[in-house]
Amino acid sequence: DTAVSQTPKYLVTQMGNDKSIKCEQNLGHDTMYWYKQDSKKFLKIMFSYNNKELIINETVPNRFSPKSPDKAHLNLHINSLELGDSAVYFCASSQGAWGSDVYGYTFGSGTRLTVV
Amino acid sequence: GEDVEQSLFLSVREGDSSVINCTYTDSSSTYLYWYKQEPGAGLQLLTYIFSNMDMKQDQRLTVLLNKKDKHLSLRIADTQTGDSAIYFCAPEAPYTDKLIFGTGTRLQVFP
């Protein structure tokens, strides 16, 4: 039973298209995140939601729009895809909203997005 | 903001110990984590240390924290080929509920 699951695992699409990545967690966590990992393996937070409410919104183009229909889901929609959007996107969840606990974060397995 | 640095590569012989180092800039992190990423996989939480500890041991893993020098290290005893992966240091950025990841250290274990 996967704790944090993302779909799809791989996504290849053309420039200019709109695509979505879905994330679901069955851990009962209150907070969910999107991270972007570039080709150099550097990870950077994009968004975080606590109980469906946006709490972190880093400097990300507004072509990226997160949507949280309920606290177990956080989807990422990307409009007008660009070559530079190619990366691995990780979803994660954590128990708390402010401050961590001993469990840290649970990550999904990532979605590799390739824009051609 | 918080800056986290790690060396990019480490190569060790099977059976030796590996030490992966990390320096960070914000001394008020409450929790500091180590994550492991195997090829093609997501990040897996390996271990963590609470900021009021100097050392934590967890089977083959030993985490050392030097708060004064803002230095965190992960020692893997008796390194095996299955330990080959990228290891991320990730202190918690205080009061922000996010982790700041280092670049990751690629550990290669050879026979």
PDB file of N, CA, C and O in Angstrom, chain A residues 15-69:
ATOM      1  N   MET A  15       6.092  21.126 -26.060  1.00  0.00           N
ATOM      2  CA  MET A  15       6.056  22.515 -25.582  1.00  0.00           C
ATOM      3  C   MET A  15       4.688  23.112 -25.878  1.00  0.00           C
ATOM      4  O   MET A  15       4.090  22.846 -26.934  1.00  0.00           O
ATOM      5  N   GLY A  16       4.210  23.901 -24.943  1.00  0.00           N
ATOM      6  CA  GLY A  16       2.948  24.581 -25.157  1.00  0.00           C
ATOM      7  C   GLY A  16       1.731  23.832 -24.631  1.00  0.00           C
ATOM      8  O   GLY A  16       0.657  24.422 -24.472  1.00  0.00           O
ATOM      9  N   ASN A  17       1.917  22.543 -24.370  1.00  0.00           N
ATOM     10  CA  ASN A  17       0.787  21.759 -23.845  1.00  0.00           C
ATOM     11  C   ASN A  17       0.521  22.069 -22.384  1.00  0.00           C
ATOM     12  O   ASN A  17       1.361  22.644 -21.676  1.00  0.00           O
ATOM     13  N   ASP A  18      -0.673  21.646 -21.927  1.00  0.00           N
ATOM     14  CA  ASP A  18      -1.047  21.745 -20.518  1.00  0.00           C
ATOM     15  C   ASP A  18      -1.114  20.325 -19.967  1.00  0.00           C
ATOM     16  O   ASP A  18      -1.702  19.442 -20.599  1.00  0.00           O
ATOM     17  N   LYS A  19      -0.543  20.130 -18.799  1.00  0.00           N
ATOM     18  CA  LYS A  19      -0.568  18.782 -18.208  1.00  0.00           C
ATOM     19  C   LYS A  19      -0.778  18.871 -16.701  1.00  0.00           C
ATOM     20  O   LYS A  19      -0.496  19.905 -16.082  1.00  0.00           O
ATOM     21  N   SER A  20      -1.224  17.749 -16.136  1.00  0.00           N
ATOM     22  CA  SER A  20      -1.407  17.667 -14.682  1.00  0.00           C
ATOM     23  C   SER A  20      -0.678  16.455 -14.123  1.00  0.00           C
ATOM     24  O   SER A  20      -0.591  15.416 -14.768  1.00  0.00           O
ATOM     25  N   ILE A  21      -0.198  16.628 -12.908  1.00  0.00           N
ATOM     26  CA  ILE A  21       0.380  15.508 -12.149  1.00  0.00           C
ATOM     27  C   ILE A  21      -0.463  15.385 -10.876  1.00  0.00           C
ATOM     28  O   ILE A  21      -0.777  16.395 -10.229  1.00  0.00           O
ATOM     29  N   LYS A  22      -0.810  14.131 -10.571  1.00  0.00           N
ATOM     30  CA  LYS A  22      -1.675  13.932  -9.400  1.00  0.00           C
ATOM     31  C   LYS A  22      -0.889  13.327  -8.248  1.00  0.00           C
ATOM     32  O   LYS A  22       0.054  12.565  -8.457  1.00  0.00           O
ATOM     33  N   CYS A  23      -1.300  13.664  -7.059  1.00  0.00           N
ATOM     34  CA  CYS A  23      -0.664  13.113  -5.867  1.00  0.00           C
ATOM     35  C   CYS A  23      -1.720  12.805  -4.826  1.00  0.00           C
ATOM     36  O   CYS A  23      -2.626  13.613  -4.577  1.00  0.00           O
ATOM     37  N   GLU A  24      -1.550  11.642  -4.208  1.00  0.00           N
ATOM     38  CA  GLU A  24      -2.469  11.225  -3.149  1.00  0.00           C
ATOM     39  C   GLU A  24      -1.667  10.618  -2.015  1.00  0.00           C
ATOM     40  O   GLU A  24      -0.715   9.878  -2.252  1.00  0.00           O
ATOM     41  N   GLN A  25      -2.078  10.903  -0.788  1.00  0.00           N
ATOM     42  CA  GLN A  25      -1.417  10.255   0.355  1.00  0.00           C
ATOM     43  C   GLN A  25      -2.477   9.620   1.253  1.00  0.00           C
ATOM     44  O   GLN A  25      -3.550  10.182   1.448  1.00  0.00           O
ATOM     45  N   ASN A  26      -2.134   8.438   1.746  1.00  0.00           N
ATOM     46  CA  ASN A  26      -3.076   7.713   2.606  1.00  0.00           C
ATOM     47  C   ASN A  26      -2.554   7.612   4.039  1.00  0.00           C
ATOM     48  O   ASN A  26      -2.868   6.677   4.770  1.00  0.00           O
ATOM     49  N   LEU A  27      -1.743   8.605   4.417  1.00  0.00           N
ATOM     50  CA  LEU A  27      -1.131   8.593   5.744  1.00  0.00           C
ATOM     51  C   LEU A  27      -1.918   9.419   6.751  1.00  0.00           C
ATOM     52  O   LEU A  27      -1.558   9.463   7.927  1.00  0.00           O
ATOM     53  N   GLY A  28      -2.937  10.099   6.287  1.00  0.00           N
ATOM     54  CA  GLY A  28      -3.677  10.978   7.185  1.00  0.00           C
ATOM     55  C   GLY A  28      -2.911  12.242   7.536  1.00  0.00           C
ATOM     56  O   GLY A  28      -3.241  12.931   8.510  1.00  0.00           O
ATOM     57  N   HIS A  29      -1.877  12.550   6.756  1.00  0.00           N
ATOM     58  CA  HIS A  29      -1.085  13.757   7.005  1.00  0.00           C
ATOM     59  C   HIS A  29      -1.879  15.010   6.667  1.00  0.00           C
ATOM     60  O   HIS A  29      -2.749  15.006   5.804  1.00  0.00           O
ATOM     61  N   ASP A  30      -1.500  16.093   7.359  1.00  0.00           N
ATOM     62  CA  ASP A  30      -2.198  17.358   7.138  1.00  0.00           C
ATOM     63  C   ASP A  30      -1.564  18.217   6.060  1.00  0.00           C
ATOM     64  O   ASP A  30      -2.209  19.099   5.516  1.00  0.00           O
ATOM     65  N   THR A  31      -0.282  18.001   5.800  1.00  0.00           N
ATOM     66  CA  THR A  31       0.441  18.897   4.904  1.00  0.00           C
ATOM     67  C   THR A  31       1.007  18.139   3.720  1.00  0.00           C
ATOM     68  O   THR A  31       1.557  17.044   3.878  1.00  0.00           O
ATOM     69  N   MET A  32       0.881  18.732   2.541  1.00  0.00           N
ATOM     70  CA  MET A  32       1.427  18.131   1.322  1.00  0.00           C
ATOM     71  C   MET A  32       2.235  19.159   0.559  1.00  0.00           C
ATOM     72  O   MET A  32       2.000  20.364   0.687  1.00  0.00           O
ATOM     73  N   TYR A  33       3.195  18.665  -0.226  1.00  0.00           N
ATOM     74  CA  TYR A  33       4.161  19.533  -0.891  1.00  0.00           C
ATOM     75  C   TYR A  33       4.392  19.091  -2.326  1.00  0.00           C
ATOM     76  O   TYR A  33       4.233  17.918  -2.652  1.00  0.00           O
ATOM     77  N   TRP A  34       4.852  20.053  -3.107  1.00  0.00           N
ATOM     78  CA  TRP A  34       5.473  19.724  -4.390  1.00  0.00           C
ATOM     79  C   TRP A  34       6.903  20.252  -4.374  1.00  0.00           C
ATOM     80  O   TRP A  34       7.133  21.414  -4.030  1.00  0.00           O
ATOM     81  N   TYR A  35       7.812  19.358  -4.772  1.00  0.00           N
ATOM     82  CA  TYR A  35       9.213  19.706  -4.920  1.00  0.00           C
ATOM     83  C   TYR A  35       9.615  19.467  -6.365  1.00  0.00           C
ATOM     84  O   TYR A  35       9.129  18.541  -7.011  1.00  0.00           O
ATOM     85  N   LYS A  36      10.571  20.273  -6.820  1.00  0.00           N
ATOM     86  CA  LYS A  36      11.104  20.074  -8.154  1.00  0.00           C
ATOM     87  C   LYS A  36      12.574  19.696  -8.048  1.00  0.00           C
ATOM     88  O   LYS A  36      13.338  20.351  -7.336  1.00  0.00           O
ATOM     89  N   GLN A  37      12.954  18.641  -8.742  1.00  0.00           N
ATOM     90  CA  GLN A  37      14.356  18.233  -8.759  1.00  0.00           C
ATOM     91  C   GLN A  37      14.904  18.438 -10.159  1.00  0.00           C
ATOM     92  O   GLN A  37      14.402  17.848 -11.120  1.00  0.00           O
ATOM     93  N   ASP A  38      15.954  19.274 -10.272  1.00  0.00           N
ATOM     94  CA  ASP A  38      16.488  19.546 -11.599  1.00  0.00           C
ATOM     95  C   ASP A  38      17.506  18.477 -11.998  1.00  0.00           C
ATOM     96  O   ASP A  38      17.748  17.526 -11.272  1.00  0.00           O
ATOM     97  N   SER A  39      18.088  18.695 -13.137  1.00  0.00           N
ATOM     98  CA  SER A  39      18.987  17.669 -13.690  1.00  0.00           C
ATOM     99  C   SER A  39      20.238  17.489 -12.838  1.00  0.00           C
ATOM    100  O   SER A  39      20.911  16.471 -12.917  1.00  0.00           O
ATOM    101  N   LYS A  40      20.545  18.470 -11.998  1.00  0.00           N
ATOM    102  CA  LYS A  40      21.699  18.342 -11.108  1.00  0.00           C
ATOM    103  C   LYS A  40      21.300  17.722  -9.771  1.00  0.00           C
ATOM    104  O   LYS A  40      22.066  17.742  -8.819  1.00  0.00           O
ATOM    105  N   LYS A  41      20.084  17.223  -9.668  1.00  0.00           N
ATOM    106  CA  LYS A  41      19.554  16.544  -8.474  1.00  0.00           C
ATOM    107  C   LYS A  41      19.252  17.516  -7.343  1.00  0.00           C
ATOM    108  O   LYS A  41      19.032  17.095  -6.215  1.00  0.00           O
ATOM    109  N   PHE A  42      19.261  18.811  -7.640  1.00  0.00           N
ATOM    110  CA  PHE A  42      18.943  19.772  -6.600  1.00  0.00           C
ATOM    111  C   PHE A  42      17.435  19.856  -6.427  1.00  0.00           C
ATOM    112  O   PHE A  42      16.717  20.022  -7.408  1.00  0.00           O
ATOM    113  N   LEU A  43      16.970  19.722  -5.186  1.00  0.00           N
ATOM    114  CA  LEU A  43      15.526  19.775  -4.926  1.00  0.00           C
ATOM    115  C   LEU A  43      15.144  21.118  -4.364  1.00  0.00           C
ATOM    116  O   LEU A  43      15.830  21.657  -3.523  1.00  0.00           O
ATOM    117  N   LYS A  44      13.996  21.594  -4.822  1.00  0.00           N
ATOM    118  CA  LYS A  44      13.541  22.878  -4.318  1.00  0.00           C
ATOM    119  C   LYS A  44      12.040  22.802  -4.101  1.00  0.00           C
ATOM    120  O   LYS A  44      11.323  22.261  -4.923  1.00  0.00           O
ATOM    121  N   ILE A  45      11.586  23.357  -2.978  1.00  0.00           N
ATOM    122  CA  ILE A  45      10.154  23.330  -2.723  1.00  0.00           C
ATOM    123  C   ILE A  45       9.444  24.295  -3.661  1.00  0.00           C
ATOM    124  O   ILE A  45       9.947  25.359  -3.986  1.00  0.00           O
ATOM    125  N   MET A  46       8.262  23.887  -4.113  1.00  0.00           N
ATOM    126  CA  MET A  46       7.446  24.760  -4.956  1.00  0.00           C
ATOM    127  C   MET A  46       6.238  25.267  -4.161  1.00  0.00           C
ATOM    128  O   MET A  46       5.965  26.450  -4.097  1.00  0.00           O
ATOM    129  N   PHE A  47       5.496  24.319  -3.612  1.00  0.00           N
ATOM    130  CA  PHE A  47       4.262  24.668  -2.892  1.00  0.00           C
ATOM    131  C   PHE A  47       4.109  23.766  -1.677  1.00  0.00           C
ATOM    132  O   PHE A  47       4.591  22.640  -1.672  1.00  0.00           O
ATOM    133  N   SER A  48       3.372  24.275  -0.682  1.00  0.00           N
ATOM    134  CA  SER A  48       2.866  23.360   0.324  1.00  0.00           C
ATOM    135  C   SER A  48       1.453  23.759   0.720  1.00  0.00           C
ATOM    136  O   SER A  48       1.094  24.939   0.704  1.00  0.00           O
ATOM    137  N   TYR A  49       0.667  22.772   1.023  1.00  0.00           N
ATOM    138  CA  TYR A  49      -0.725  22.942   1.427  1.00  0.00           C
ATOM    139  C   TYR A  49      -0.911  22.280   2.782  1.00  0.00           C
ATOM    140  O   TYR A  49      -0.465  21.158   3.006  1.00  0.00           O
ATOM    141  N   ASN A  50      -1.614  22.985   3.649  1.00  0.00           N
ATOM    142  CA  ASN A  50      -2.000  22.382   4.913  1.00  0.00           C
ATOM    143  C   ASN A  50      -3.512  22.327   4.967  1.00  0.00           C
ATOM    144  O   ASN A  50      -4.170  23.377   4.928  1.00  0.00           O
ATOM    145  N   ASN A  51      -4.042  21.128   5.023  1.00  0.00           N
ATOM    146  CA  ASN A  51      -5.494  20.967   5.097  1.00  0.00           C
ATOM    147  C   ASN A  51      -6.226  21.773   4.015  1.00  0.00           C
ATOM    148  O   ASN A  51      -7.152  22.524   4.301  1.00  0.00           O
ATOM    149  N   LYS A  52      -5.780  21.607   2.805  1.00  0.00           N
ATOM    150  CA  LYS A  52      -6.341  22.224   1.594  1.00  0.00           C
ATOM    151  C   LYS A  52      -6.022  23.706   1.444  1.00  0.00           C
ATOM    152  O   LYS A  52      -6.486  24.348   0.523  1.00  0.00           O
ATOM    153  N   GLU A  53      -5.249  24.253   2.377  1.00  0.00           N
ATOM    154  CA  GLU A  53      -4.946  25.672   2.295  1.00  0.00           C
ATOM    155  C   GLU A  53      -3.484  25.901   1.902  1.00  0.00           C
ATOM    156  O   GLU A  53      -2.580  25.305   2.499  1.00  0.00           O
ATOM    157  N   LEU A  54      -3.263  26.775   0.940  1.00  0.00           N
ATOM    158  CA  LEU A  54      -1.902  27.061   0.479  1.00  0.00           C
ATOM    159  C   LEU A  54      -1.131  27.786   1.575  1.00  0.00           C
ATOM    160  O   LEU A  54      -1.568  28.835   2.065  1.00  0.00           O
ATOM    161  N   ILE A  55       0.038  27.234   1.981  1.00  0.00           N
ATOM    162  CA  ILE A  55       0.830  27.916   2.996  1.00  0.00           C
ATOM    163  C   ILE A  55       2.220  28.305   2.513  1.00  0.00           C
ATOM    164  O   ILE A  55       2.827  29.204   3.050  1.00  0.00           O
ATOM    165  N   ILE A  56       2.740  27.626   1.548  1.00  0.00           N
ATOM    166  CA  ILE A  56       4.019  28.034   0.960  1.00  0.00           C
ATOM    167  C   ILE A  56       3.837  28.110  -0.546  1.00  0.00           C
ATOM    168  O   ILE A  56       3.322  27.192  -1.165  1.00  0.00           O
ATOM    169  N   ASN A  57       4.269  29.226  -1.097  1.00  0.00           N
ATOM    170  CA  ASN A  57       4.235  29.382  -2.542  1.00  0.00           C
ATOM    171  C   ASN A  57       5.539  30.060  -2.922  1.00  0.00           C
ATOM    172  O   ASN A  57       5.659  31.271  -2.825  1.00  0.00           O
ATOM    173  N   GLU A  58       6.527  29.253  -3.260  1.00  0.00           N
ATOM    174  CA  GLU A  58       7.833  29.800  -3.607  1.00  0.00           C
ATOM    175  C   GLU A  58       7.742  30.482  -4.978  1.00  0.00           C
ATOM    176  O   GLU A  58       6.706  30.445  -5.636  1.00  0.00           O
ATOM    177  N   THR A  59       8.824  31.088  -5.357  1.00  0.00           N
ATOM    178  CA  THR A  59       8.829  31.810  -6.624  1.00  0.00           C
ATOM    179  C   THR A  59       8.748  30.816  -7.781  1.00  0.00           C
ATOM    180  O   THR A  59       9.739  30.225  -8.187  1.00  0.00           O
ATOM    181  N   VAL A  60       7.542  30.628  -8.224  1.00  0.00           N
ATOM    182  CA  VAL A  60       7.275  29.654  -9.277  1.00  0.00           C
ATOM    183  C   VAL A  60       6.429  30.376 -10.318  1.00  0.00           C
ATOM    184  O   VAL A  60       5.537  31.138  -9.952  1.00  0.00           O
ATOM    185  N   PRO A  61       6.702  30.158 -11.615  1.00  0.00           N
ATOM    186  CA  PRO A  61       5.857  30.830 -12.617  1.00  0.00           C
ATOM    187  C   PRO A  61       4.383  30.515 -12.400  1.00  0.00           C
ATOM    188  O   PRO A  61       4.025  29.409 -11.976  1.00  0.00           O
ATOM    189  N   ASN A  62       3.533  31.475 -12.697  1.00  0.00           N
ATOM    190  CA  ASN A  62       2.112  31.231 -12.452  1.00  0.00           C
ATOM    191  C   ASN A  62       1.490  30.287 -13.471  1.00  0.00           C
ATOM    192  O   ASN A  62       0.280  30.038 -13.454  1.00  0.00           O
ATOM    193  N   ARG A  63       2.307  29.717 -14.344  1.00  0.00           N
ATOM    194  CA  ARG A  63       1.833  28.619 -15.189  1.00  0.00           C
ATOM    195  C   ARG A  63       1.630  27.353 -14.355  1.00  0.00           C
ATOM    196  O   ARG A  63       0.962  26.416 -14.784  1.00  0.00           O
ATOM    197  N   PHE A  64       2.223  27.345 -13.163  1.00  0.00           N
ATOM    198  CA  PHE A  64       2.081  26.194 -12.263  1.00  0.00           C
ATOM    199  C   PHE A  64       0.967  26.504 -11.277  1.00  0.00           C
ATOM    200  O   PHE A  64       1.046  27.508 -10.557  1.00  0.00           O
ATOM    201  N   SER A  65      -0.030  25.655 -11.243  1.00  0.00           N
ATOM    202  CA  SER A  65      -1.107  25.903 -10.288  1.00  0.00           C
ATOM    203  C   SER A  65      -1.426  24.625  -9.523  1.00  0.00           C
ATOM    204  O   SER A  65      -1.835  23.623 -10.112  1.00  0.00           O
ATOM    205  N   PRO A  66      -1.206  24.659  -8.215  1.00  0.00           N
ATOM    206  CA  PRO A  66      -1.561  23.511  -7.392  1.00  0.00           C
ATOM    207  C   PRO A  66      -3.049  23.547  -7.075  1.00  0.00           C
ATOM    208  O   PRO A  66      -3.652  24.620  -7.017  1.00  0.00           O
ATOM    209  N   LYS A  67      -3.609  22.343  -6.881  1.00  0.00           N
ATOM    210  CA  LYS A  67      -5.022  22.274  -6.492  1.00  0.00           C
ATOM    211  C   LYS A  67      -5.153  21.159  -5.464  1.00  0.00           C
ATOM    212  O   LYS A  67      -4.696  20.046  -5.683  1.00  0.00           O
ATOM    213  N   SER A  68      -5.822  21.486  -4.365  1.00  0.00           N
ATOM    214  CA  SER A  68      -5.992  20.496  -3.303  1.00  0.00           C
ATOM    215  C   SER A  68      -7.474  20.316  -3.035  1.00  0.00           C
ATOM    216  O   SER A  68      -8.060  21.074  -2.255  1.00  0.00           O
ATOM    217  N   PRO A  69      -8.107  19.311  -3.647  1.00  0.00           N
ATOM    218  CA  PRO A  69      -9.544  19.122  -3.446  1.00  0.00           C
ATOM    219  C   PRO A  69      -9.884  18.649  -2.032  1.00  0.00           C
ATOM    220  O   PRO A  69     -10.975  18.929  -1.537  1.00  0.00           O
TER     221      PRO A  69
END
